[in-house]
Amino acid sequence: MKNYFGILMMLLLFYSASAQRGPGRKMEAMKIGTITGKVIAEDTNKPLPYANIFVKSQKEDKTITGAIGKQDGTFKVEKVPAGKFYIEVKFIGYAKKVFNDITITPKNKTIDLGVIKLEQSVLRTGTAVVTAERERVEFKIDKKVVNISTDIAAQGKTAAEALENVPSINVDVEGNVSLRGSSNFTVFIDGRPSVLDGNEILQQLPASAIENIEIITNPSAKYDPDGMAGIINVVTKKDMLQGLSGLLNVSAGTKDKYNSDLTLSYRTSDFEFFGGFDWRDNNFEGNGEMKQETYYDDSTVYRENFGDRLFSNGGLNGKFGLGWNITDATNIKLEGNLGSRGFDRNSYTKAQEYSDARELVDYYVNDNKANRDRDYYSTSLDFMHKFGDNGHQLTGMAYYSSRDALGTDFQTKYLTDNNWGSKVIDYENKSIEDETDKEYRFKLDYTLPLSETDKFEAGWQGKIEDESEIFDYYNLVDNNWELDSMYSNDMNYKLNIQAMYATYSGGFGDFGYQAGLRGEYTKRTIEVAKADQPFEIDRIDFFPTLHMTQKLSKTDQIQASYSRRINRPHGRDLDPFPSFINDYNIRIGNPEIEPEYVNSMELGFQKMFDGGMFSIESFYRLSENLITRVTNTYDDEPGIFYHTVTNLDKSHTAGLELMTNYAFTDWFNLNITGSYFYYKLDGTLQDDDAVNKSTNSWNVRGMGNFILSKTTRLQFNTFYNGPSVSAQGDVEGFFTLSASLRQDFLDRKLSLALNARGLVGTMKHEFSVEGKNYHTYNVFEREAPVISLTLSYRFNNYKQERNRNNEEGEGMDMGF
C-alpha cells in the first residue's frame, strides 16, 4: 500500500511538471492578459468557493481558457491571449452570469470584473417557479463541507440521523455514528469541543439548527490529533444580517417522539446577541435476539434469549452569546451553554439454557431498567485582533466545561417455567455510577501572510481534564441493599496536554501545499482506590501533516494528504477492577493498554462540469497498537464472559469513495455516493490467539431531489451498508429507504415537512462473536417506519447589511 501511495505521488508530480510546459515561445508571447474577480451568492453575500470561470472566443464560440475560483471566492485567469471574448461564471445551483465584449490588448492587459453576485437558478414553467439548490457537498483543501440546510429530510431529526446521508459517514440502527468505519473521531460544535461525548451530542443536537457539517479526515497540525478517523465539526446556523431574527421548529413523530428548538439573534454594527433552547423527548422501540454456544470437553451448553427494548432520550439545552466589535480590527465573543440530558434503556428478555440433549433446561426472565442523567454547562471567551487586511492576525480562546452524570442500573432475574409464566425472583441488584468531569482549554493562534500564496501559522494549545468516578454495586438481601465491594470502585483520571504547532502553506503555479508539525507533552495519572499505586504516562509525541493540491485544468484538481493521529484510551477502559453487567458478563479494564497511533494517507480527484461534479478519493490508514474490545472465558469460571480491551499489533484500512452529483433538469438532481473498504487485522489477543482477519466491505447511498415548485420539494434517500468484520466476529449488512416532502408558505417564512424513515428494508444490527470455546449470534431490530411532521417558522426584522466581521468564527478555525 505504501508503494501504491508513492506511485500515485510520483504521477501527481509528473503531471504537475508536464502541465506547466508551454506550447512554444511564440504562443506564450501572445498570452498577455489577466482576468480577476470574486464570486459571491446574492442571497447571503457569502463567497462561492471553486466557481467555474470560462473565457470563450466571440468569433468561434468555444472555450479558450479558464480557471477555478479559490475558497474565498476570488479567481485569477492568467495568460489570456489577445483578442475579443465573453466570460461565463458558473456555480452549481446558481444562474450563470455572462460578461460580453471583453477585449485583451497590449494596452489593456488586466480586466477586473469586481464582485460577481450569482442568483439561485430559477426556471418558470407556466405558473410554477422552480428554484435550484446549493451544491450539497463542497470540497476544500483539507475537508468536505456538507450543506445540511439543503437536506429537507433533516428537518425534525437529530444530527446523527441527518448524517445518515453524508459521504464517509455510517449510522447504525441505534444511532451510533462511525467515520470511514471507525467510531473513534472527535466532534466539535462551531470549532469548539463538545461538553457531551461525540455520539451523545450528535444524537441530541437538532438538525434544524445546523448550517453545515465539516468532515475533516486528515486534519492539519493546527488541530487536535485525537480521534483515529478525524474530526466532525458541526457549524450551527447564524443570522449574519443586522436586526432581530429567529427560527422556531416544532416536530412530532410516531410512538412518542417530540422535539422543539428556538434560536434568536439581534445584531447591530458593533454588537451581536443571540440565545435559544432546544428540547426533545424521543422514544424508540426495538426487539432483539441472542443465541450463544459454550463448548466444554464433553458437552455444549446453549443459551438463548429474546425480548423487547425501549430507548428514551431527551433533555433541555439553553445557549447564549454576546459579541462586541471593539474596533474595526478587534472583537471579542462570549458564549455559554447550560443543559440537562437523560437516557433511559428498558429491556425485558425471556431466556432458556440447555445442554446437547436438551437436559437441565432452565427458563428465566431478565428485567433491566437503566437510566443516565447529565447536567452540564460550558463557557468560552474568544478574541481576535487583525494587524491588517491581508489576514495577519492573532486569535485566542479560553474554554471551561463541567459535567455531572449519574447513572443507575436495576437488574432483576426471575426463574420461571417453559411458558415464562409464574416467576420467582432469583436475584436483584443495582449499580450507581456518579461521574464528575471538568475540562479547561486555552489557545493562542498567530497567522502571518508572507505573500499572496505563502502563509505561516503557529500556536500553543493547552488542555487540562479532571474526571472522577464512583461506582457502587449493591445486592438486595432481605429487602436491604448491601454494598458488594468486589464490584465497587473509585477512580480519578487526570490529563494534562500542552501542545505547540507550526504550519507553512504556499504554492507555485497551479500547485499548492501545506506542511505542519505538532508536538505534544502528555501527563496522565489514573488513581484507583483498590490499586497500590497510580498508573501514569509522561511522554512527548510528534504529529507531522502534509497537504497538497494540483489543478490539472480549469475544472479538474487532485489532492493528497498525510497526517499522524492518536487514539487515547478512556478512563473506564483503564480501570483494572471488574464491573458487573449481569450474572454471565463482567466488564474489566486494562491499565497496561497503550495509545493507538494512526498514519493516514489520502489521494483524491475532483472534476467539475456543467450541471454537476464527480470525485474519487482513495485512503489508507495504518493503525499501530490498535485498541480492540475482546471477550474471554476461563476454565475455572465456565459460562462467565469477561469483556475487556487490548492492543493488537496493527490494522490496515484502505478504500475508495466515489461521489457524483448531477442536475438532470432544473427540477431534479441526484447525488450518489459509493464506498469500498478493505480491512485487515494483525496481532495476538490476551489468550495468545493469533488474529489475522480481513474483509472487503462496501456501501452505497443515493439522494434524489425533486423541486416540484418554488415552494414544494420531494426527496428520497436510500442506503445499503455491506458486511464487515471485528477482531472476534462478523457484522452483517442492512438496507433502508426514506422519503421527505416539504411545503413552504408565507414567502418561505413557514414550512411544513413530512418525513418517513425506514420505509423499505430493515433497520437492524446483526453480528456474531467467536472465541476459542464459544460462539455468540446477536440481532437487534429497531422500529420502522418512523413518521414525523415538522413545522418551522422564520421571522426577521433586519436591514440588508452585513456584519463587518461576519466571516470570523464560522466553520473550523478553533484549532482543537
JSON list of C-alpha atoms in Angstrom, two decimals, residues 4-130:
[
{"chain": "A", "resi": 4, "resn": "TYR", "atom": "CA", "xyz": [0.78, 2.30, -4.17]},
{"chain": "A", "resi": 5, "resn": "PHE", "atom": "CA", "xyz": [0.68, 5.68, -2.50]},
{"chain": "A", "resi": 6, "resn": "GLY", "atom": "CA", "xyz": [4.23, 6.53, -3.59]},
{"chain": "A", "resi": 7, "resn": "ILE", "atom": "CA", "xyz": [3.46, 5.73, -7.23]},
{"chain": "A", "resi": 8, "resn": "LEU", "atom": "CA", "xyz": [0.42, 7.99, -7.13]},
{"chain": "A", "resi": 9, "resn": "MET", "atom": "CA", "xyz": [2.55, 10.81, -5.69]},
{"chain": "A", "resi": 10, "resn": "MET", "atom": "CA", "xyz": [5.08, 10.39, -8.49]},
{"chain": "A", "resi": 11, "resn": "LEU", "atom": "CA", "xyz": [2.29, 10.54, -11.07]},
{"chain": "A", "resi": 12, "resn": "LEU", "atom": "CA", "xyz": [0.98, 13.68, -9.42]},
{"chain": "A", "resi": 13, "resn": "LEU", "atom": "CA", "xyz": [4.36, 15.42, -9.57]},
{"chain": "A", "resi": 14, "resn": "PHE", "atom": "CA", "xyz": [4.94, 14.25, -13.16]},
{"chain": "A", "resi": 15, "resn": "TYR", "atom": "CA", "xyz": [1.55, 15.60, -14.21]},
{"chain": "A", "resi": 16, "resn": "SER", "atom": "CA", "xyz": [2.29, 18.85, -12.38]},
{"chain": "A", "resi": 17, "resn": "ALA", "atom": "CA", "xyz": [5.55, 19.30, -14.22]},
{"chain": "A", "resi": 18, "resn": "SER", "atom": "CA", "xyz": [4.18, 18.37, -17.64]},
{"chain": "A", "resi": 19, "resn": "ALA", "atom": "CA", "xyz": [1.08, 20.53, -17.21]},
{"chain": "A", "resi": 20, "resn": "GLN", "atom": "CA", "xyz": [3.25, 23.61, -16.77]},
{"chain": "A", "resi": 21, "resn": "ARG", "atom": "CA", "xyz": [5.15, 23.22, -20.08]},
{"chain": "A", "resi": 22, "resn": "GLY", "atom": "CA", "xyz": [4.25, 25.79, -22.66]},
{"chain": "A", "resi": 23, "resn": "PRO", "atom": "CA", "xyz": [3.35, 25.03, -26.28]},
{"chain": "A", "resi": 24, "resn": "GLY", "atom": "CA", "xyz": [6.05, 27.29, -27.60]},
{"chain": "A", "resi": 25, "resn": "ARG", "atom": "CA", "xyz": [7.57, 30.73, -27.15]},
{"chain": "A", "resi": 26, "resn": "LYS", "atom": "CA", "xyz": [5.50, 32.31, -29.92]},
{"chain": "A", "resi": 27, "resn": "MET", "atom": "CA", "xyz": [2.26, 31.13, -28.37]},
{"chain": "A", "resi": 28, "resn": "GLU", "atom": "CA", "xyz": [3.36, 32.19, -24.88]},
{"chain": "A", "resi": 29, "resn": "ALA", "atom": "CA", "xyz": [4.18, 35.65, -26.12]},
{"chain": "A", "resi": 30, "resn": "MET", "atom": "CA", "xyz": [0.56, 36.12, -27.21]},
{"chain": "A", "resi": 31, "resn": "LYS", "atom": "CA", "xyz": [-0.80, 35.21, -23.74]},
{"chain": "A", "resi": 32, "resn": "ILE", "atom": "CA", "xyz": [-0.61, 38.62, -22.14]},
{"chain": "A", "resi": 33, "resn": "GLY", "atom": "CA", "xyz": [-3.90, 39.11, -20.29]},
{"chain": "A", "resi": 34, "resn": "THR", "atom": "CA", "xyz": [-5.20, 38.59, -16.75]},
{"chain": "A", "resi": 35, "resn": "ILE", "atom": "CA", "xyz": [-8.85, 38.50, -15.63]},
{"chain": "A", "resi": 36, "resn": "THR", "atom": "CA", "xyz": [-9.75, 38.70, -11.92]},
{"chain": "A", "resi": 37, "resn": "GLY", "atom": "CA", "xyz": [-12.85, 38.90, -9.74]},
{"chain": "A", "resi": 38, "resn": "LYS", "atom": "CA", "xyz": [-14.71, 37.47, -6.76]},
{"chain": "A", "resi": 39, "resn": "VAL", "atom": "CA", "xyz": [-17.86, 35.29, -6.86]},
{"chain": "A", "resi": 40, "resn": "ILE", "atom": "CA", "xyz": [-20.44, 35.52, -4.07]},
{"chain": "A", "resi": 41, "resn": "ALA", "atom": "CA", "xyz": [-24.06, 34.44, -3.51]},
{"chain": "A", "resi": 42, "resn": "GLU", "atom": "CA", "xyz": [-26.52, 37.28, -3.94]},
{"chain": "A", "resi": 43, "resn": "ASP", "atom": "CA", "xyz": [-28.91, 36.00, -1.24]},
{"chain": "A", "resi": 44, "resn": "THR", "atom": "CA", "xyz": [-26.29, 35.56, 1.51]},
{"chain": "A", "resi": 45, "resn": "ASN", "atom": "CA", "xyz": [-23.31, 37.62, 0.28]},
{"chain": "A", "resi": 46, "resn": "LYS", "atom": "CA", "xyz": [-21.12, 34.65, 1.18]},
{"chain": "A", "resi": 47, "resn": "PRO", "atom": "CA", "xyz": [-18.26, 33.57, -1.13]},
{"chain": "A", "resi": 48, "resn": "LEU", "atom": "CA", "xyz": [-18.96, 30.70, -3.53]},
{"chain": "A", "resi": 49, "resn": "PRO", "atom": "CA", "xyz": [-15.79, 28.57, -3.43]},
{"chain": "A", "resi": 50, "resn": "TYR", "atom": "CA", "xyz": [-14.41, 26.88, -6.54]},
{"chain": "A", "resi": 51, "resn": "ALA", "atom": "CA", "xyz": [-16.72, 28.58, -9.04]},
{"chain": "A", "resi": 52, "resn": "ASN", "atom": "CA", "xyz": [-16.02, 27.81, -12.71]},
{"chain": "A", "resi": 53, "resn": "ILE", "atom": "CA", "xyz": [-14.73, 30.66, -14.91]},
{"chain": "A", "resi": 54, "resn": "PHE", "atom": "CA", "xyz": [-14.83, 30.13, -18.71]},
{"chain": "A", "resi": 55, "resn": "VAL", "atom": "CA", "xyz": [-13.20, 32.52, -21.18]},
{"chain": "A", "resi": 56, "resn": "LYS", "atom": "CA", "xyz": [-14.78, 31.95, -24.61]},
{"chain": "A", "resi": 57, "resn": "SER", "atom": "CA", "xyz": [-13.93, 33.28, -28.06]},
{"chain": "A", "resi": 58, "resn": "GLN", "atom": "CA", "xyz": [-16.60, 35.56, -29.55]},
{"chain": "A", "resi": 59, "resn": "LYS", "atom": "CA", "xyz": [-15.55, 34.57, -33.06]},
{"chain": "A", "resi": 60, "resn": "GLU", "atom": "CA", "xyz": [-15.52, 30.76, -32.67]},
{"chain": "A", "resi": 61, "resn": "ASP", "atom": "CA", "xyz": [-17.80, 30.44, -29.61]},
{"chain": "A", "resi": 62, "resn": "LYS", "atom": "CA", "xyz": [-15.51, 27.98, -27.85]},
{"chain": "A", "resi": 63, "resn": "THR", "atom": "CA", "xyz": [-13.63, 27.95, -24.57]},
{"chain": "A", "resi": 64, "resn": "ILE", "atom": "CA", "xyz": [-10.09, 29.36, -24.84]},
{"chain": "A", "resi": 65, "resn": "THR", "atom": "CA", "xyz": [-9.04, 29.17, -21.20]},
{"chain": "A", "resi": 66, "resn": "GLY", "atom": "CA", "xyz": [-10.49, 29.42, -17.71]},
{"chain": "A", "resi": 67, "resn": "ALA", "atom": "CA", "xyz": [-9.96, 28.85, -14.01]},
{"chain": "A", "resi": 68, "resn": "ILE", "atom": "CA", "xyz": [-11.47, 27.52, -10.80]},
{"chain": "A", "resi": 69, "resn": "GLY", "atom": "CA", "xyz": [-12.04, 30.06, -8.04]},
{"chain": "A", "resi": 70, "resn": "LYS", "atom": "CA", "xyz": [-10.41, 29.86, -4.64]},
{"chain": "A", "resi": 71, "resn": "GLN", "atom": "CA", "xyz": [-12.09, 29.02, -1.34]},
{"chain": "A", "resi": 72, "resn": "ASP", "atom": "CA", "xyz": [-12.73, 32.72, -0.62]},
{"chain": "A", "resi": 73, "resn": "GLY", "atom": "CA", "xyz": [-14.47, 33.16, -3.99]},
{"chain": "A", "resi": 74, "resn": "THR", "atom": "CA", "xyz": [-11.65, 35.05, -5.71]},
{"chain": "A", "resi": 75, "resn": "PHE", "atom": "CA", "xyz": [-10.24, 33.93, -9.04]},
{"chain": "A", "resi": 76, "resn": "LYS", "atom": "CA", "xyz": [-7.49, 34.86, -11.49]},
{"chain": "A", "resi": 77, "resn": "VAL", "atom": "CA", "xyz": [-7.35, 33.73, -15.11]},
{"chain": "A", "resi": 78, "resn": "GLU", "atom": "CA", "xyz": [-3.78, 34.26, -16.34]},
{"chain": "A", "resi": 79, "resn": "LYS", "atom": "CA", "xyz": [-2.11, 34.08, -19.74]},
{"chain": "A", "resi": 80, "resn": "VAL", "atom": "CA", "xyz": [-5.20, 35.08, -21.69]},
{"chain": "A", "resi": 81, "resn": "PRO", "atom": "CA", "xyz": [-4.32, 35.61, -25.38]},
{"chain": "A", "resi": 82, "resn": "ALA", "atom": "CA", "xyz": [-5.03, 38.92, -27.09]},
{"chain": "A", "resi": 83, "resn": "GLY", "atom": "CA", "xyz": [-8.48, 39.10, -28.65]},
{"chain": "A", "resi": 84, "resn": "LYS", "atom": "CA", "xyz": [-12.20, 39.56, -28.02]},
{"chain": "A", "resi": 85, "resn": "PHE", "atom": "CA", "xyz": [-14.03, 37.27, -25.60]},
{"chain": "A", "resi": 86, "resn": "TYR", "atom": "CA", "xyz": [-17.07, 36.74, -23.46]},
{"chain": "A", "resi": 87, "resn": "ILE", "atom": "CA", "xyz": [-16.83, 35.28, -19.96]},
{"chain": "A", "resi": 88, "resn": "GLU", "atom": "CA", "xyz": [-19.18, 32.82, -18.23]},
{"chain": "A", "resi": 89, "resn": "VAL", "atom": "CA", "xyz": [-19.19, 32.48, -14.44]},
{"chain": "A", "resi": 90, "resn": "LYS", "atom": "CA", "xyz": [-20.92, 29.31, -13.18]},
{"chain": "A", "resi": 91, "resn": "PHE", "atom": "CA", "xyz": [-21.66, 27.66, -9.86]},
{"chain": "A", "resi": 92, "resn": "ILE", "atom": "CA", "xyz": [-23.97, 24.65, -9.45]},
{"chain": "A", "resi": 93, "resn": "GLY", "atom": "CA", "xyz": [-27.41, 25.68, -8.22]},
{"chain": "A", "resi": 94, "resn": "TYR", "atom": "CA", "xyz": [-26.96, 29.31, -9.32]},
{"chain": "A", "resi": 95, "resn": "ALA", "atom": "CA", "xyz": [-27.74, 31.09, -12.57]},
{"chain": "A", "resi": 96, "resn": "LYS", "atom": "CA", "xyz": [-24.66, 31.73, -14.66]},
{"chain": "A", "resi": 97, "resn": "LYS", "atom": "CA", "xyz": [-23.52, 35.30, -15.33]},
{"chain": "A", "resi": 98, "resn": "VAL", "atom": "CA", "xyz": [-22.13, 36.36, -18.69]},
{"chain": "A", "resi": 99, "resn": "PHE", "atom": "CA", "xyz": [-19.79, 39.28, -19.40]},
{"chain": "A", "resi": 100, "resn": "ASN", "atom": "CA", "xyz": [-19.70, 40.29, -23.08]},
{"chain": "A", "resi": 101, "resn": "ASP", "atom": "CA", "xyz": [-17.24, 42.36, -25.12]},
{"chain": "A", "resi": 102, "resn": "ILE", "atom": "CA", "xyz": [-14.10, 41.62, -23.11]},
{"chain": "A", "resi": 103, "resn": "THR", "atom": "CA", "xyz": [-11.06, 42.74, -25.08]},
{"chain": "A", "resi": 104, "resn": "ILE", "atom": "CA", "xyz": [-7.42, 41.94, -24.28]},
{"chain": "A", "resi": 105, "resn": "THR", "atom": "CA", "xyz": [-4.76, 44.11, -25.95]},
{"chain": "A", "resi": 106, "resn": "PRO", "atom": "CA", "xyz": [-1.16, 45.10, -25.12]},
{"chain": "A", "resi": 107, "resn": "LYS", "atom": "CA", "xyz": [-2.59, 48.36, -23.70]},
{"chain": "A", "resi": 108, "resn": "ASN", "atom": "CA", "xyz": [-5.45, 46.65, -21.85]},
{"chain": "A", "resi": 109, "resn": "LYS", "atom": "CA", "xyz": [-3.91, 43.55, -20.30]},
{"chain": "A", "resi": 110, "resn": "THR", "atom": "CA", "xyz": [-5.79, 43.43, -16.98]},
{"chain": "A", "resi": 111, "resn": "ILE", "atom": "CA", "xyz": [-9.56, 43.10, -16.58]},
{"chain": "A", "resi": 112, "resn": "ASP", "atom": "CA", "xyz": [-11.11, 43.23, -13.08]},
{"chain": "A", "resi": 113, "resn": "LEU", "atom": "CA", "xyz": [-14.71, 42.04, -13.03]},
{"chain": "A", "resi": 114, "resn": "GLY", "atom": "CA", "xyz": [-15.08, 43.04, -9.38]},
{"chain": "A", "resi": 115, "resn": "VAL", "atom": "CA", "xyz": [-17.59, 41.32, -7.08]},
{"chain": "A", "resi": 116, "resn": "ILE", "atom": "CA", "xyz": [-19.86, 39.00, -9.09]},
{"chain": "A", "resi": 117, "resn": "LYS", "atom": "CA", "xyz": [-23.17, 38.15, -7.43]},
{"chain": "A", "resi": 118, "resn": "LEU", "atom": "CA", "xyz": [-24.91, 34.98, -8.59]},
{"chain": "A", "resi": 119, "resn": "GLU", "atom": "CA", "xyz": [-28.60, 34.34, -8.07]},
{"chain": "A", "resi": 120, "resn": "GLN", "atom": "CA", "xyz": [-30.16, 30.95, -7.33]},
{"chain": "A", "resi": 121, "resn": "SER", "atom": "CA", "xyz": [-31.28, 29.32, -10.56]},
{"chain": "A", "resi": 122, "resn": "VAL", "atom": "CA", "xyz": [-34.98, 29.78, -11.33]},
{"chain": "A", "resi": 123, "resn": "LEU", "atom": "CA", "xyz": [-37.00, 28.12, -14.09]},
{"chain": "A", "resi": 124, "resn": "ARG", "atom": "CA", "xyz": [-40.52, 29.30, -14.94]},
{"chain": "A", "resi": 125, "resn": "THR", "atom": "CA", "xyz": [-42.83, 26.64, -16.38]},
{"chain": "A", "resi": 126, "resn": "GLY", "atom": "CA", "xyz": [-46.33, 28.01, -16.79]},
{"chain": "A", "resi": 127, "resn": "THR", "atom": "CA", "xyz": [-47.34, 29.23, -13.35]},
{"chain": "A", "resi": 128, "resn": "ALA", "atom": "CA", "xyz": [-44.65, 27.26, -11.49]},
{"chain": "A", "resi": 129, "resn": "VAL", "atom": "CA", "xyz": [-41.36, 28.76, -10.42]},
{"chain": "A", "resi": 130, "resn": "VAL", "atom": "CA", "xyz": [-38.63, 26.16, -9.81]}
]
